[in-house]
Short mmCIF file of C-alpha atoms in Angstrom, two decimals:
data_model
loop_
_atom_site.label_atom_id
_atom_site.label_comp_id
_atom_site.label_asym_id
_atom_site.label_seq_id
_atom_site.Cartn_x
_atom_site.Cartn_y
_atom_site.Cartn_z
CA MET A 1 -50.21 -36.96 11.24
CA LYS A 2 -47.24 -39.03 10.10
CA SER A 3 -47.69 -37.67 6.58
CA LEU A 4 -47.58 -34.12 7.93
CA GLN A 5 -44.42 -34.86 9.93
CA ARG A 6 -42.78 -36.38 6.87
CA ALA A 7 -43.71 -33.31 4.82
CA ILE A 8 -42.29 -30.94 7.46
CA HIS A 9 -39.12 -33.05 7.72
CA ALA A 10 -38.70 -32.98 3.95
CA SER A 11 -39.19 -29.20 3.85
CA VAL A 12 -36.64 -28.62 6.64
CA LEU A 13 -34.17 -30.97 4.96
CA GLY A 14 -34.64 -29.18 1.64
CA LEU A 15 -34.09 -25.78 3.28
CA SER A 16 -30.99 -27.04 5.05
CA LEU A 17 -29.54 -28.34 1.80
CA THR A 18 -30.31 -25.05 0.07
CA LEU A 19 -28.57 -23.07 2.81
CA ALA A 20 -25.63 -25.46 2.82
CA ASN A 21 -25.25 -25.18 -0.94
CA HIS A 22 -25.40 -21.39 -0.67
CA ALA A 23 -22.68 -21.40 2.00
CA VAL A 24 -20.46 -23.58 -0.19
CA ALA A 25 -21.12 -21.41 -3.24
CA GLN A 26 -20.27 -18.17 -1.42
CA GLU A 27 -16.64 -17.37 -2.18
CA THR A 28 -14.33 -15.83 0.38
CA LEU A 29 -12.12 -12.79 -0.10
CA ALA A 30 -9.65 -11.45 2.45
CA MET A 31 -8.38 -8.03 3.42
CA VAL A 32 -5.14 -7.57 5.37
CA VAL A 33 -4.96 -4.05 6.83
CA SER A 34 -1.78 -2.40 8.11
CA THR A 35 -3.60 -1.16 11.23
CA LEU A 36 -7.19 -0.71 12.36
CA ASN A 37 -5.99 1.81 14.93
CA ASN A 38 -6.40 4.53 12.32
CA PRO A 39 -9.79 5.95 11.21
CA PHE A 40 -8.71 6.03 7.56
CA PHE A 41 -8.21 2.27 7.39
CA VAL A 42 -11.37 1.58 9.41
CA THR A 43 -13.34 3.50 6.77
CA MET A 44 -11.54 1.63 4.00
CA LYS A 45 -12.52 -1.67 5.67
CA GLN A 46 -16.15 -0.56 5.89
CA GLY A 47 -16.20 0.26 2.17
CA ALA A 48 -14.79 -3.17 1.37
CA GLU A 49 -17.30 -4.93 3.64
CA ALA A 50 -20.26 -3.14 2.08
CA LYS A 51 -19.16 -4.00 -1.46
CA ALA A 52 -18.43 -7.63 -0.50
CA GLN A 53 -21.93 -7.98 0.91
CA GLU A 54 -23.40 -6.40 -2.21
CA LEU A 55 -21.53 -8.83 -4.49
CA GLY A 56 -22.23 -11.88 -2.33
CA TYR A 57 -18.75 -12.55 -0.94
CA GLN A 58 -17.67 -13.40 2.57
CA LEU A 59 -14.86 -10.99 3.54
CA ILE A 60 -12.27 -11.88 6.17
CA VAL A 61 -10.50 -8.80 7.59
CA LEU A 62 -7.21 -9.20 9.50
CA ASP A 63 -5.24 -6.46 11.29
CA SER A 64 -1.43 -6.49 10.94
CA GLN A 65 -1.01 -3.94 13.76
CA ASN A 66 1.76 -2.17 11.78
CA ASP A 67 3.95 -5.28 12.18
CA PRO A 68 5.38 -6.93 9.02
CA SER A 69 5.78 -10.27 10.83
CA LYS A 70 2.10 -10.16 11.83
CA GLU A 71 1.26 -9.28 8.22
CA LEU A 72 3.11 -12.38 6.98
CA ALA A 73 1.39 -14.56 9.60
CA ASN A 74 -1.99 -13.18 8.48
CA VAL A 75 -1.32 -14.10 4.86
CA GLU A 76 -0.09 -17.56 5.91
CA ASP A 77 -3.37 -18.04 7.76
CA LEU A 78 -5.35 -16.97 4.69
CA THR A 79 -3.53 -19.36 2.36
CA ILE A 80 -4.56 -22.21 4.67
CA ARG A 81 -8.17 -20.99 4.64
CA GLY A 82 -8.15 -21.06 0.84
CA VAL A 83 -9.43 -17.56 0.15
CA LYS A 84 -9.98 -16.63 -3.49
CA ALA A 85 -8.11 -13.30 -3.45
CA ILE A 86 -6.26 -11.12 -0.96
CA LEU A 87 -6.51 -7.33 -0.70
CA ILE A 88 -3.47 -6.10 1.19
CA ASN A 89 -2.73 -2.68 2.63
CA PRO A 90 1.01 -3.12 3.31
CA THR A 91 2.68 -2.23 6.59
CA ASP A 92 5.84 -1.51 4.57
CA SER A 93 6.31 -1.53 0.82
CA ASP A 94 9.47 -3.65 1.03
CA ALA A 95 8.52 -5.93 3.92
CA ALA A 96 5.20 -6.83 2.27
CA THR A 97 7.18 -8.67 -0.41
CA ASN A 98 7.36 -11.89 1.62
CA ALA A 99 3.62 -11.95 2.26
CA ILE A 100 2.79 -11.23 -1.38
CA ARG A 101 5.20 -13.86 -2.69
CA LEU A 102 3.64 -16.39 -0.32
CA ALA A 103 0.24 -15.65 -1.82
CA ASN A 104 1.77 -15.82 -5.31
CA HIS A 105 3.24 -19.25 -4.51
CA ASN A 106 -0.22 -20.44 -3.49
CA ASN A 107 -1.79 -19.03 -6.69
CA ILE A 108 -3.92 -16.54 -4.77
CA PRO A 109 -4.24 -13.20 -6.61
CA VAL A 110 -3.17 -10.10 -4.68
CA LEU A 111 -4.37 -6.50 -4.97
CA THR A 112 -2.78 -3.68 -2.97
CA LEU A 113 -4.78 -0.85 -1.40
CA ASP A 114 -3.53 2.69 -0.63
CA ARG A 115 0.09 1.55 -0.23
CA GLY A 116 1.96 -0.27 -2.94
CA ALA A 117 4.49 -3.11 -2.75
CA ASN A 118 7.96 -2.94 -4.23
CA ARG A 119 8.16 -6.61 -5.26
CA GLY A 120 5.93 -9.61 -5.78
CA ILE A 121 3.15 -10.10 -8.33
CA VAL A 122 0.24 -7.73 -7.78
CA ALA A 123 -2.81 -7.83 -10.04
CA SER A 124 -3.69 -4.17 -9.44
CA HIS A 125 -2.93 -1.28 -7.11
CA ILE A 126 -5.90 0.83 -6.00
CA ALA A 127 -4.94 4.16 -4.45
CA SER A 128 -5.01 7.90 -4.67
CA ASP A 129 -2.26 9.65 -6.62
CA ASN A 130 -0.12 10.45 -3.59
CA VAL A 131 2.44 12.43 -5.59
CA ALA A 132 -0.30 14.70 -6.93
CA GLY A 133 -1.68 15.04 -3.40
CA GLY A 134 1.67 16.24 -2.07
CA GLN A 135 1.82 18.79 -4.88
CA LEU A 136 -1.70 19.98 -4.01
CA ALA A 137 -0.60 20.57 -0.42
CA ALA A 138 2.38 22.67 -1.53
CA GLN A 139 0.19 24.64 -3.93
CA PHE A 140 -2.36 25.35 -1.18
CA ILE A 141 0.33 26.64 1.20
CA ALA A 142 1.82 28.82 -1.55
CA ASP A 143 -1.61 30.22 -2.44
CA LYS A 144 -2.23 31.18 1.19
CA LEU A 145 1.22 32.38 2.29
CA GLY A 146 3.16 33.01 -0.90
CA SER A 147 6.87 32.32 -1.27
CA ASP A 148 7.44 33.62 2.27
CA ALA A 149 6.10 30.32 3.65
CA LYS A 150 8.49 28.48 5.94
CA VAL A 151 7.25 24.94 6.24
CA ILE A 152 7.81 21.95 8.50
CA GLN A 153 6.84 18.56 7.08
CA LEU A 154 5.69 15.64 9.25
CA GLU A 155 6.41 12.42 7.36
CA GLY A 156 4.62 9.09 7.60
CA ILE A 157 6.11 5.66 8.25
CA ALA A 158 9.45 5.37 6.48
CA GLY A 159 9.34 2.62 3.88
CA THR A 160 5.67 3.00 2.96
CA SER A 161 4.84 4.05 -0.58
CA ALA A 162 2.35 6.62 0.76
CA ALA A 163 5.02 8.43 2.77
CA ARG A 164 7.54 8.30 -0.04
CA GLU A 165 5.13 9.49 -2.73
CA ARG A 166 3.48 12.24 -0.67
CA GLY A 167 6.94 13.46 0.32
CA GLN A 168 8.10 13.41 -3.30
CA GLY A 169 5.03 15.34 -4.44
CA PHE A 170 5.40 17.91 -1.66
CA SER A 171 9.11 18.35 -2.36
CA ASP A 172 8.42 18.87 -6.08
CA GLY A 173 5.60 21.32 -5.31
CA ALA A 174 7.60 23.22 -2.70
CA GLY A 175 10.46 23.59 -5.17
CA ALA A 176 8.14 24.83 -7.91
CA GLN A 177 6.52 27.36 -5.53
CA ASN A 178 9.83 28.46 -3.93
CA LEU A 179 8.67 27.43 -0.45
CA THR A 180 11.29 27.08 2.28
CA VAL A 181 11.16 23.66 3.93
CA LEU A 182 12.84 24.17 7.31
CA ALA A 183 12.63 20.58 8.52
CA SER A 184 11.11 17.23 7.57
CA GLN A 185 10.89 14.38 10.07
CA PRO A 186 8.90 11.14 10.45
CA ALA A 187 6.03 10.96 12.94
CA ASP A 188 4.79 7.58 11.67
CA PHE A 189 1.25 8.63 10.70
CA ASP A 190 0.51 8.82 14.46
CA ARG A 191 -1.31 11.65 16.26
CA ALA A 192 0.70 11.60 19.51
CA LYS A 193 3.98 11.38 17.61
CA GLY A 194 2.86 14.20 15.33
CA MET A 195 2.33 16.42 18.37
CA ASN A 196 5.64 15.48 20.02
CA VAL A 197 7.74 15.76 16.87
CA LEU A 198 6.29 19.15 15.96
CA GLU A 199 6.78 20.48 19.50
CA ASN A 200 10.50 19.72 19.20
CA LEU A 201 10.79 21.02 15.64
CA LEU A 202 9.12 24.32 16.57
CA ILE A 203 11.75 24.91 19.23
CA ALA A 204 14.50 24.40 16.64
CA ASN A 205 12.62 26.30 13.91
CA PRO A 206 10.77 29.22 15.54
CA THR A 207 10.19 31.03 12.22
CA ALA A 208 7.97 28.26 10.82
CA ASN A 209 4.53 29.46 9.77
CA ALA A 210 3.16 26.35 8.01
CA VAL A 211 3.05 22.58 8.48
CA PHE A 212 2.35 19.82 5.98
CA ALA A 213 1.44 16.56 7.70
CA GLN A 214 1.31 13.49 5.47
CA ASN A 215 -1.91 12.30 7.13
CA ASP A 216 -4.73 13.78 9.19
CA GLU A 217 -3.74 11.97 12.39
CA MET A 218 -0.37 13.77 12.43
CA ALA A 219 -2.09 17.01 11.40
CA LEU A 220 -4.41 16.77 14.40
CA GLY A 221 -1.37 16.22 16.63
CA ALA A 222 0.20 19.28 15.00
CA VAL A 223 -2.87 21.35 15.88
CA ARG A 224 -2.35 20.46 19.54
CA ALA A 225 1.37 21.24 19.36
CA ALA A 226 0.69 24.65 17.82
CA GLN A 227 -1.87 25.46 20.51
CA ALA A 228 0.55 24.41 23.26
CA ALA A 229 3.29 26.58 21.74
CA GLY A 230 0.94 29.55 21.30
CA LYS A 231 1.70 29.69 17.57
CA SER A 232 -0.59 30.45 14.66
CA LEU A 233 0.37 27.96 11.94
CA LEU A 234 -1.19 27.08 8.60
CA ILE A 235 -1.55 23.30 8.95
CA VAL A 236 -2.44 21.03 6.04
CA GLY A 237 -3.25 17.34 6.50
CA PHE A 238 -3.87 14.47 4.12
CA ASP A 239 -6.61 11.78 3.92
CA GLY A 240 -9.87 13.64 4.48
CA THR A 241 -10.89 11.61 7.53
CA ASP A 242 -14.18 12.53 9.22
CA GLU A 243 -12.37 14.06 12.18
CA GLY A 244 -9.90 15.88 9.96
CA ILE A 245 -12.74 17.45 7.95
CA ALA A 246 -14.57 18.37 11.17
CA VAL A 247 -11.50 20.20 12.48
CA VAL A 248 -11.17 22.03 9.13
CA LYS A 249 -14.78 23.18 9.53
CA ARG A 250 -13.95 24.42 13.04
CA GLN A 251 -11.13 26.45 11.42
CA ARG A 252 -8.37 24.82 13.44
CA LEU A 253 -6.94 22.90 10.48
CA ALA A 254 -6.43 24.90 7.29
CA ALA A 255 -7.03 22.04 4.86
CA THR A 256 -6.86 18.33 4.22
CA ILE A 257 -6.04 16.65 0.94
CA ALA A 258 -9.03 14.34 0.89
CA GLN A 259 -8.80 10.75 -0.20
CA GLN A 260 -11.82 8.50 -0.39
CA PRO A 261 -10.93 5.48 1.76
CA GLU A 262 -14.40 3.96 1.54
CA LEU A 263 -14.15 4.03 -2.25
CA ILE A 264 -10.64 2.52 -2.17
CA GLY A 265 -11.99 -0.43 -0.16
CA ALA A 266 -15.04 -0.83 -2.38
CA LEU A 267 -12.98 -0.66 -5.58
CA GLY A 268 -10.61 -3.26 -4.13
CA VAL A 269 -13.42 -5.77 -3.69
CA ALA A 270 -15.02 -4.88 -7.03
CA SER A 271 -11.66 -5.32 -8.78
CA ALA A 272 -11.08 -8.69 -7.09
CA HIS A 273 -14.54 -9.73 -8.33
CA GLN A 274 -13.67 -8.69 -11.88
CA LEU A 275 -10.43 -10.63 -11.68
CA LEU A 276 -12.19 -13.77 -10.47
CA GLN A 277 -14.66 -13.38 -13.36
CA GLY A 278 -11.72 -13.55 -15.77
CA GLN A 279 -11.68 -9.84 -16.62
CA ALA A 280 -8.45 -7.88 -17.10
CA LEU A 281 -7.50 -5.15 -14.63
CA GLU A 282 -5.45 -1.99 -15.02
CA ALA A 283 -2.15 -2.15 -13.11
CA PHE A 284 -3.10 1.08 -11.29
CA ILE A 285 -6.64 2.16 -10.51
CA PRO A 286 -6.56 5.80 -9.33
CA VAL A 287 -9.04 7.23 -6.84
CA PRO A 288 -9.66 11.01 -7.14
CA LEU A 289 -8.34 13.54 -4.59
CA LYS A 290 -9.69 16.94 -3.60
CA VAL A 291 -8.71 19.79 -1.29
CA ILE A 292 -11.10 20.47 1.58
CA SER A 293 -10.33 23.83 3.15
CA GLN A 294 -11.79 26.51 5.41
#
């Protein structure tokens, strides 16, 4: 009996040591997201989590709640935890500098997702080509309405690379297609703000017949504003979220310039893995875009 107990004890001890060694061996990555109050970034997180599990990493995900000071505090926390790499989706391309430099100072490699950073050392930026996406939106509006299109643009959060680049692409495309941009105003990538801003802009610009919203959340707010105003508008969003695509299929949203947030998250983790394996990374890793329309 004692021999059996000793054998069981030895087996349990061996299993415990094996599990403990596995836990020590499992490296930790981190992902700092601008906000998880947006379906796009939730999907991006899910893509990162699935790839981390596949590659055997623990992934810590922290929400910055669109607050640069919270973002910095999150990165400070992660430097103390000793993570191997940080994937950051910046709240603001300038404000993220402090967080990235903190990681740099602690020799933790940084990769940016969807939104870039203006300063600090970044191993790679994984994102869609936002400039090309803005151009696609302008081309779609021109194809549907011709040069008679009178467009209102709803901009994202000022200071983010996504808003700047999508706006640049749309401006270039609108100029090339001779579209008339009546007004362009920030609505901070937010659905309620998108609705409120467009309601006010429609009063000031009653001849508008098209809207380009720099993300699907604002586009869905624009759909509500158009309905409330009794106007038939060609509305184009950006991101290709599940809800945005569903509303396109219901023929209430004309189109969305579809990103692949799940792939952005997955590529972020895969790229961090490559980096930790000593492999070189491209400075920019593009993720394809496509137009989803009625």
